[in-house]
Short mmCIF file of C-alpha atoms (C1' of nucleotides) and ligand atoms in Angstrom, two decimals:
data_model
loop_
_atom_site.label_atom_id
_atom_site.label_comp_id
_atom_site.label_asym_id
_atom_site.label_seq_id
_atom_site.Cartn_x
_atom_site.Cartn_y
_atom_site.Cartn_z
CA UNK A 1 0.00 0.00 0.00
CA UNK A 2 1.22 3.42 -1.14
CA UNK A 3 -0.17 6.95 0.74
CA UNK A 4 -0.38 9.85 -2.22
CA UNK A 5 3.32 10.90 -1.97
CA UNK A 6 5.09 7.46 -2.20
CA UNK A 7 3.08 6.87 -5.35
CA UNK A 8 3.65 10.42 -6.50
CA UNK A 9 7.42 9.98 -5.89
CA UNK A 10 7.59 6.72 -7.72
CA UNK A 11 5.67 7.67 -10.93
CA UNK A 12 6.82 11.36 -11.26
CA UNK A 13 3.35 12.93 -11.69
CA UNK A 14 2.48 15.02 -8.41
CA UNK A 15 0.21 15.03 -5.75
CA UNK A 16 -2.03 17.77 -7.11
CA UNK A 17 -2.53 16.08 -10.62
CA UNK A 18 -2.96 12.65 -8.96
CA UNK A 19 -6.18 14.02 -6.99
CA UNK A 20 -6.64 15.51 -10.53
CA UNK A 21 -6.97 11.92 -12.62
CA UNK A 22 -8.89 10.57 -10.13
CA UNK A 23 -11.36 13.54 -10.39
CA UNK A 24 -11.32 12.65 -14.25
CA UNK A 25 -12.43 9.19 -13.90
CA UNK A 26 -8.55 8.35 -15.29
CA UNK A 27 -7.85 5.90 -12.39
CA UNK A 28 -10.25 4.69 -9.52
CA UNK A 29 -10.95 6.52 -6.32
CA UNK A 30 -8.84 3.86 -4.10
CA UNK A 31 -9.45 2.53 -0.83
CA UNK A 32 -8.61 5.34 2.16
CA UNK A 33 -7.20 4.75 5.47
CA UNK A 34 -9.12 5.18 8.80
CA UNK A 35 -8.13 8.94 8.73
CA UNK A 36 -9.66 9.04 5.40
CA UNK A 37 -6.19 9.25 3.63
CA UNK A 38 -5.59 7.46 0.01
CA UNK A 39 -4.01 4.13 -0.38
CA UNK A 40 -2.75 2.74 -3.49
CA UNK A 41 -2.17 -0.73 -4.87
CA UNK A 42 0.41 -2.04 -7.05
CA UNK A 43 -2.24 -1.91 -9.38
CA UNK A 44 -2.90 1.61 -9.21
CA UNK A 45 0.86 2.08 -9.89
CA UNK A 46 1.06 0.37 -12.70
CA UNK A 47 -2.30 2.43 -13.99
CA UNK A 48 -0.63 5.44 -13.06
CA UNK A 49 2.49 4.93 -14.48
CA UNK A 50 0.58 3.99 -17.89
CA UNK A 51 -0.84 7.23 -17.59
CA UNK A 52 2.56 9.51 -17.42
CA UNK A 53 4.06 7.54 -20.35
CA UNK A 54 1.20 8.31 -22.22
CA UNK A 55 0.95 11.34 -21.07
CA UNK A 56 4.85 11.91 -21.84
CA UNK A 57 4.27 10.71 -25.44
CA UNK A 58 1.67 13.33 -26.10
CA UNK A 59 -1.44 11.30 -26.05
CA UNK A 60 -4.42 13.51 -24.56
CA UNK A 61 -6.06 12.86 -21.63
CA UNK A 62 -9.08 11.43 -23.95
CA UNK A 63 -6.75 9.14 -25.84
CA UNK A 64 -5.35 7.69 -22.55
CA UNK A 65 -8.57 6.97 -21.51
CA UNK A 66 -9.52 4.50 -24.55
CA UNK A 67 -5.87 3.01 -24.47
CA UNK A 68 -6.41 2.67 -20.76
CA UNK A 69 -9.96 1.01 -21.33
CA UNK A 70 -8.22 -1.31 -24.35
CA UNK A 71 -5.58 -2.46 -21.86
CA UNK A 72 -7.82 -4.06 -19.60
CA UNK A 73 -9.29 -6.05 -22.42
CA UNK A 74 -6.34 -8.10 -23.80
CA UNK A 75 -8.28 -10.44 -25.81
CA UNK A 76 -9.55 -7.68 -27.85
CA UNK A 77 -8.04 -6.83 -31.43
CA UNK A 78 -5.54 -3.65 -31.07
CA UNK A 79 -6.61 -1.84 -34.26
CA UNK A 80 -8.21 1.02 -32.09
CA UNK A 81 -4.96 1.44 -30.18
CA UNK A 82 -3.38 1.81 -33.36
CA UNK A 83 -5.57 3.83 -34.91
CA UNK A 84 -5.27 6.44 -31.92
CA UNK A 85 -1.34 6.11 -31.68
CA UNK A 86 -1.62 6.35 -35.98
CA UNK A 87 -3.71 9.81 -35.41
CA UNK A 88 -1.31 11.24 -32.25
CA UNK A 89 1.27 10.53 -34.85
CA UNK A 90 -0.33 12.76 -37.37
CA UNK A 91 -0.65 15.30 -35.38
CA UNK A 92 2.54 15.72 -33.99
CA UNK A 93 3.56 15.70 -37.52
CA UNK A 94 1.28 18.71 -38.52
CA UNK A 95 2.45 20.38 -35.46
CA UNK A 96 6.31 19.65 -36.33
CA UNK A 97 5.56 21.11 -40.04
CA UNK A 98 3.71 24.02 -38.38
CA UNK A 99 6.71 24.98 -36.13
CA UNK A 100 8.77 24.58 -38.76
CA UNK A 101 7.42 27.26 -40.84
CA UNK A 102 7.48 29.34 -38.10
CA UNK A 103 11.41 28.29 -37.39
CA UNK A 104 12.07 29.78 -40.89
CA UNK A 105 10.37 33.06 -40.43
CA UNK A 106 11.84 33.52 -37.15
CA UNK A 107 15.43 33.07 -38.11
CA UNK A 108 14.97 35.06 -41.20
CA UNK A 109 13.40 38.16 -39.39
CA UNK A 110 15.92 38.22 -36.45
CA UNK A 111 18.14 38.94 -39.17
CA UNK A 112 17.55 42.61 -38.39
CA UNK A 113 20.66 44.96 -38.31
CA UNK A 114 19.09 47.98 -37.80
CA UNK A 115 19.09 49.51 -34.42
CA UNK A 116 16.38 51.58 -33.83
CA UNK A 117 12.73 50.30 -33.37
CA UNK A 118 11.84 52.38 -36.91
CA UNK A 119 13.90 50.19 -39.35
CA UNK A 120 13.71 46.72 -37.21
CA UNK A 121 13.00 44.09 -39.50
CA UNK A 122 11.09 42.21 -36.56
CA UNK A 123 8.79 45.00 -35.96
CA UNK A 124 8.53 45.26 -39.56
CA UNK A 125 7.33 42.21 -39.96
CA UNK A 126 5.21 41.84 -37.82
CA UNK A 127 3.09 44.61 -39.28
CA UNK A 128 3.23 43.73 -42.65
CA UNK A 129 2.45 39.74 -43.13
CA UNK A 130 3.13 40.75 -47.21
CA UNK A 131 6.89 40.69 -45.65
CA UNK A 132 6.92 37.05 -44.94
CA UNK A 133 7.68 34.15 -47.22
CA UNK A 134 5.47 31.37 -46.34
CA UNK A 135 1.99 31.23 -45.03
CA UNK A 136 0.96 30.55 -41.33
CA UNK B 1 -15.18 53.78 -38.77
CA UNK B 2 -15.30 50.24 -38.71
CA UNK B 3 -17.79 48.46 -36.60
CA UNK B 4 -16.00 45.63 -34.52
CA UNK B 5 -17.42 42.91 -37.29
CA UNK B 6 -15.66 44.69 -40.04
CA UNK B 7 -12.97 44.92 -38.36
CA UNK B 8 -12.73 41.51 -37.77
CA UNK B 9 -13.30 40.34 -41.36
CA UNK B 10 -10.28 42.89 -42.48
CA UNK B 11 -7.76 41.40 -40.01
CA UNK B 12 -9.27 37.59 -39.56
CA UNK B 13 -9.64 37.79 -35.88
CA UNK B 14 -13.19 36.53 -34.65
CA UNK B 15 -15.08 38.91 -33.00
CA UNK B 16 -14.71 37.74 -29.49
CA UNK B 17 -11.39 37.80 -29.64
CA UNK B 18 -11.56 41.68 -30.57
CA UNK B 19 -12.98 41.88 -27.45
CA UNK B 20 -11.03 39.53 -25.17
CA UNK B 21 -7.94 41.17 -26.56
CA UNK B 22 -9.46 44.94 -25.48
CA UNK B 23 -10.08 43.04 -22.10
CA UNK B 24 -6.64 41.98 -21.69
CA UNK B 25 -5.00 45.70 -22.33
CA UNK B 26 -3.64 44.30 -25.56
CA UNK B 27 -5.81 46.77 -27.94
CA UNK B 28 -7.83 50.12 -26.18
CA UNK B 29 -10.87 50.67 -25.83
CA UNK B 30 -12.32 52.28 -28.98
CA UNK B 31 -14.80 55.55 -29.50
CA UNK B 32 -18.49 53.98 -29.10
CA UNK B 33 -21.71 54.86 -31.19
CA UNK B 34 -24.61 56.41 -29.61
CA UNK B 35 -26.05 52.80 -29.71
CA UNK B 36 -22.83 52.08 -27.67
CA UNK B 37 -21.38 49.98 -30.37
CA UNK B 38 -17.32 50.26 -31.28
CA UNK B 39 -16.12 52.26 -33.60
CA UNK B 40 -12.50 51.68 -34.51
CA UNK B 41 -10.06 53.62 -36.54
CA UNK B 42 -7.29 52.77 -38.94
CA UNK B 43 -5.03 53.00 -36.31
CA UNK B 44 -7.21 50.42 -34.49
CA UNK B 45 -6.75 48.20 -37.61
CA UNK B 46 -3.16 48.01 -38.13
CA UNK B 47 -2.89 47.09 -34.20
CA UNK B 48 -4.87 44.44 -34.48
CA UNK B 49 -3.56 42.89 -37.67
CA UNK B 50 0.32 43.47 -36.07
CA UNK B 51 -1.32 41.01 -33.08
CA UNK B 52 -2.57 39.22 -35.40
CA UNK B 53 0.51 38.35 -37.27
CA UNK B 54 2.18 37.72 -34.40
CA UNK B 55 0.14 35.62 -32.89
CA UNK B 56 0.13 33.41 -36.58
CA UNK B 57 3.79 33.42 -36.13
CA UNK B 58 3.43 31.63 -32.23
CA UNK B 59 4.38 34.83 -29.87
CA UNK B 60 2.83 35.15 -26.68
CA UNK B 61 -0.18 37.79 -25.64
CA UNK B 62 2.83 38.80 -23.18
CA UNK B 63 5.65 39.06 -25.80
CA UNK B 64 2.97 40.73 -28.19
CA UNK B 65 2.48 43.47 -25.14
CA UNK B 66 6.30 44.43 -25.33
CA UNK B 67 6.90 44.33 -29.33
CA UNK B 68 3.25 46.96 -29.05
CA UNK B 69 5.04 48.71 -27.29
CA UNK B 70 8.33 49.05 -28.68
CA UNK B 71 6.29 50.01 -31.87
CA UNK B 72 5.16 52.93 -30.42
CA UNK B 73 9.09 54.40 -30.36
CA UNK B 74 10.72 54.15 -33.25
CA UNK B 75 13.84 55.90 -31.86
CA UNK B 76 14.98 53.46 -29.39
CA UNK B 77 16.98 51.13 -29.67
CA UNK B 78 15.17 47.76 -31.24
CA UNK B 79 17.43 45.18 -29.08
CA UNK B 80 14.60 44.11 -26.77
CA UNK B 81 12.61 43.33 -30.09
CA UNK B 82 15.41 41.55 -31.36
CA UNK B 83 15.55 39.56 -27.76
CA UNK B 84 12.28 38.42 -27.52
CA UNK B 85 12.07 37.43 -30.99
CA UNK B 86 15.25 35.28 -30.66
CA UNK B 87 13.94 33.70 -27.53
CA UNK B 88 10.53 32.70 -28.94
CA UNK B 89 12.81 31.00 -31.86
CA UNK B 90 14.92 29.32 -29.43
CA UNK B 91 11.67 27.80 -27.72
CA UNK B 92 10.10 26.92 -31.38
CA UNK B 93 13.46 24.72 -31.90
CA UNK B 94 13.33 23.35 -28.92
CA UNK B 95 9.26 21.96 -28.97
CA UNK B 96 10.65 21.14 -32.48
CA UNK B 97 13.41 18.93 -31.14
CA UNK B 98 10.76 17.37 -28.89
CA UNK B 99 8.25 16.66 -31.45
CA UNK B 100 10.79 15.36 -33.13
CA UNK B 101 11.76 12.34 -30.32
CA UNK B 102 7.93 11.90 -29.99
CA UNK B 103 7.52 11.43 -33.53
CA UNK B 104 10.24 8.82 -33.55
CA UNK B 105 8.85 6.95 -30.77
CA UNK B 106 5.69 6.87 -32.25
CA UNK B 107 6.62 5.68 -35.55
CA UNK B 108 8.60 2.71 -33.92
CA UNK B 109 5.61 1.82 -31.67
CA UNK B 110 2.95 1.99 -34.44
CA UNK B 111 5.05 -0.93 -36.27
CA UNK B 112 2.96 -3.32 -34.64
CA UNK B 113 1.83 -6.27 -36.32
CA UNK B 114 0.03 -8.68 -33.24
CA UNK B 115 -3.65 -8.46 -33.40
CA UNK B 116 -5.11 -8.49 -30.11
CA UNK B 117 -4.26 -6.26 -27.35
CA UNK B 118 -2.07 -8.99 -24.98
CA UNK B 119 0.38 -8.81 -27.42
CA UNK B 120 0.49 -4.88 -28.72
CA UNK B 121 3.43 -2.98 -29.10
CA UNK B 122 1.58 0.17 -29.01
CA UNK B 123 -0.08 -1.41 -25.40
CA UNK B 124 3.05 -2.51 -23.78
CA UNK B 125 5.25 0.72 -24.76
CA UNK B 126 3.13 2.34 -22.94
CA UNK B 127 3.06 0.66 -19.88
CA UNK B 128 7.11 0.72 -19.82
CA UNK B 129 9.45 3.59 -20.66
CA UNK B 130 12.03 0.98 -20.63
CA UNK B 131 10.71 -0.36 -24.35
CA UNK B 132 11.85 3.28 -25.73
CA UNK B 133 14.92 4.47 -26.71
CA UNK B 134 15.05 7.96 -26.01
CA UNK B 135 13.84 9.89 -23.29
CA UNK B 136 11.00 12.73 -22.89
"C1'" DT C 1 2.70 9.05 26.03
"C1'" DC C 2 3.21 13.39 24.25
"C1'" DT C 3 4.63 16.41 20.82
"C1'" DT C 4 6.03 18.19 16.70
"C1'" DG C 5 6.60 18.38 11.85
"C1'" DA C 6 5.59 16.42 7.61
"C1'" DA C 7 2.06 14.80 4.80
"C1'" DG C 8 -2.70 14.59 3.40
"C1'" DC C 9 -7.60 16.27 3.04
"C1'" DT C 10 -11.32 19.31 0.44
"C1'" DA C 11 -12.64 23.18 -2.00
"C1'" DT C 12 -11.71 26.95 -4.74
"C1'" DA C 13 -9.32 29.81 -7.93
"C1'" DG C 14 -5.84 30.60 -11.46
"C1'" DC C 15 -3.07 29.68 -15.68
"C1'" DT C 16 -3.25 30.52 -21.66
"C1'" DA C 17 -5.75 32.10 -25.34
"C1'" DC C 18 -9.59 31.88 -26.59
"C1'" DT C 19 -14.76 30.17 -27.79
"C1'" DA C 20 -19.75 29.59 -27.09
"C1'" DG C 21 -24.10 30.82 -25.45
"C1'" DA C 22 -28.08 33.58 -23.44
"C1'" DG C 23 -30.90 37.38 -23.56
"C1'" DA C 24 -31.24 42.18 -24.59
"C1'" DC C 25 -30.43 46.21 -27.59
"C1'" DA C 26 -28.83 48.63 -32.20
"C1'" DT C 27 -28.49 49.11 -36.99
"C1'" DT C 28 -29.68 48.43 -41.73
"C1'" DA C 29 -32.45 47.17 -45.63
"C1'" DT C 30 -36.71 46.57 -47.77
"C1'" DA D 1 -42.81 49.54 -40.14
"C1'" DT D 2 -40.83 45.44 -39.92
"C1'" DA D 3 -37.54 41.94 -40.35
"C1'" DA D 4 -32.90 40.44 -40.53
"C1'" DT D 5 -28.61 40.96 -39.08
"C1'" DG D 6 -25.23 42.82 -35.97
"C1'" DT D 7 -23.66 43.99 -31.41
"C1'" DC D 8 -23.90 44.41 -26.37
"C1'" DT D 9 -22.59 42.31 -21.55
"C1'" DC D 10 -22.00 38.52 -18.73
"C1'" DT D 11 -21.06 33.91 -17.71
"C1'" DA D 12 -19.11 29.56 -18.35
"C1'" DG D 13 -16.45 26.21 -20.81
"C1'" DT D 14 -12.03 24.29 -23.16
"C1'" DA D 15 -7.01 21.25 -21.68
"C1'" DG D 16 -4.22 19.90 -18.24
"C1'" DC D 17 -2.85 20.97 -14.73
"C1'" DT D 18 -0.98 24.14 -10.47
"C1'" DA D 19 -1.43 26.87 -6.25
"C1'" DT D 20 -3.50 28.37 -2.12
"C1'" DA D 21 -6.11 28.20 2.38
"C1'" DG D 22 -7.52 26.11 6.33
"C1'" DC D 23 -7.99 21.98 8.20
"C1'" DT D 24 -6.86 16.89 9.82
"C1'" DT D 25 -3.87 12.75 10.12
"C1'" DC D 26 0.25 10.23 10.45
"C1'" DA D 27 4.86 8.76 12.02
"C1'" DA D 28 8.81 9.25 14.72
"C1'" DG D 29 11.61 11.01 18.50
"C1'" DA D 30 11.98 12.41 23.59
ZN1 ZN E 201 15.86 45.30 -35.21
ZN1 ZN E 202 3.54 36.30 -42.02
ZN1 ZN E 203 -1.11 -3.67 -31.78
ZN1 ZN E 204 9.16 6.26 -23.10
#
DNA sequence: TCTTGAAGCTATAGCTACTAGAGACATTAT
DNA sequence: ATAATGTCTCTAGTAGCTATAGCTTCAAGA
């Protein structure tokens, strides 16, 4: 049996969002002491850790629930786990090629060697889109 | 004069933002209508569309505050511009570089070929960090 | 056994940058 | 004059936590 901070301390997520999962219907209220204090289970652990991986690899909080749900059913076929880890993937890729356009446009503005505000190329182009060389 | 929806069909920004954004100190309040209704200016224009832009290019309602201002003196010295721009670049590469591990990870995990859940590599990745081979 | 300090409890509010809705009032066009 | 559209304020919701306040419980040392 863990109290809140042992299980905290061995998963890495803290206190505050473990209260917060539980809220969420993530993992199951567990059993409390006599002085009405949380005690975990191995099992609990294991949920939790589940959780931060997921959590570290991006997946929302919605995600995580249905690849938590799939995970208790083993005999079921894994096509919706892949088709949620397929979609994550997408996204991260839109979001990569999305901050990659922006990585261009940065670098090129703070190119500025002006040194007054009037002829900055950053304030520049911020005011005047027609500046830039990609869309956004 | 442009009433608050024109304004927000020349610049792109929905109309509650317009007003969240005049909330927020980012824009001032404009010159009402007898009906009480804004009225904005030019001037009221080409703010918005420089918060605009910079919001399209990922700066925060805080940087966005400083580069407003800095706009508003063209004689100083554009340094602090320059500095928050290069800052917001350096934290664009390094979400990039993130997105980047996550996007491997995901690519490797997604390679699964079992068909039920006891046996899926998407499933048991994320119930151990140890199957990865980077960290996040 | 008593005491003290750390840890835990609930409930509420705050963070970013919006977005959506309700219900009332203003403007514009026919 | 009437109808359609636009705008007003206010409130609450989104994601995923994080922080605070004021209280109670637990564990260990004297
Ligand atoms: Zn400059
Ligand atoms: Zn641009
Ligand atoms: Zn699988
Ligand atoms: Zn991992």
């Amino acid at each position: 049996m863990f109290s809140i901070g042992q299980l905290s301390k061995r998963t890495g997520v803290k206190i505050p969002t473990i209260r917060y999962y539980e809220q969420m219907g993530l993992i199951d209220a567990p059993e409390r002491s006599e002085g009405n204090q949380r005690r975990y289970t191995k099992d609990g652990l294991s949920r939790l850790s589940f959780i931060r991986h997921s959590r570290e690899l991006g997946f929302s909080v919605e995600d995580i629930r249905g690849l938590l749900n799939l995970s208790q059913h083993p005999e079921k076929p894994c096509h919706d786990a892949h088709s949620i880890a397929a979609q994550h993937l997408k996204d991260v890729q839109t979001r990569i090629a999305k901050l990659r356009r922006l990585e261009r446009e940065l670098k090129r503005i703070t190119q500025c060697d002006a040194d007054n505000v009037a002829d900055c190329a950053v304030i520049e182009t911020l005011a005047d889109h027609g500046l830039c060389e990609t869309e956004h």
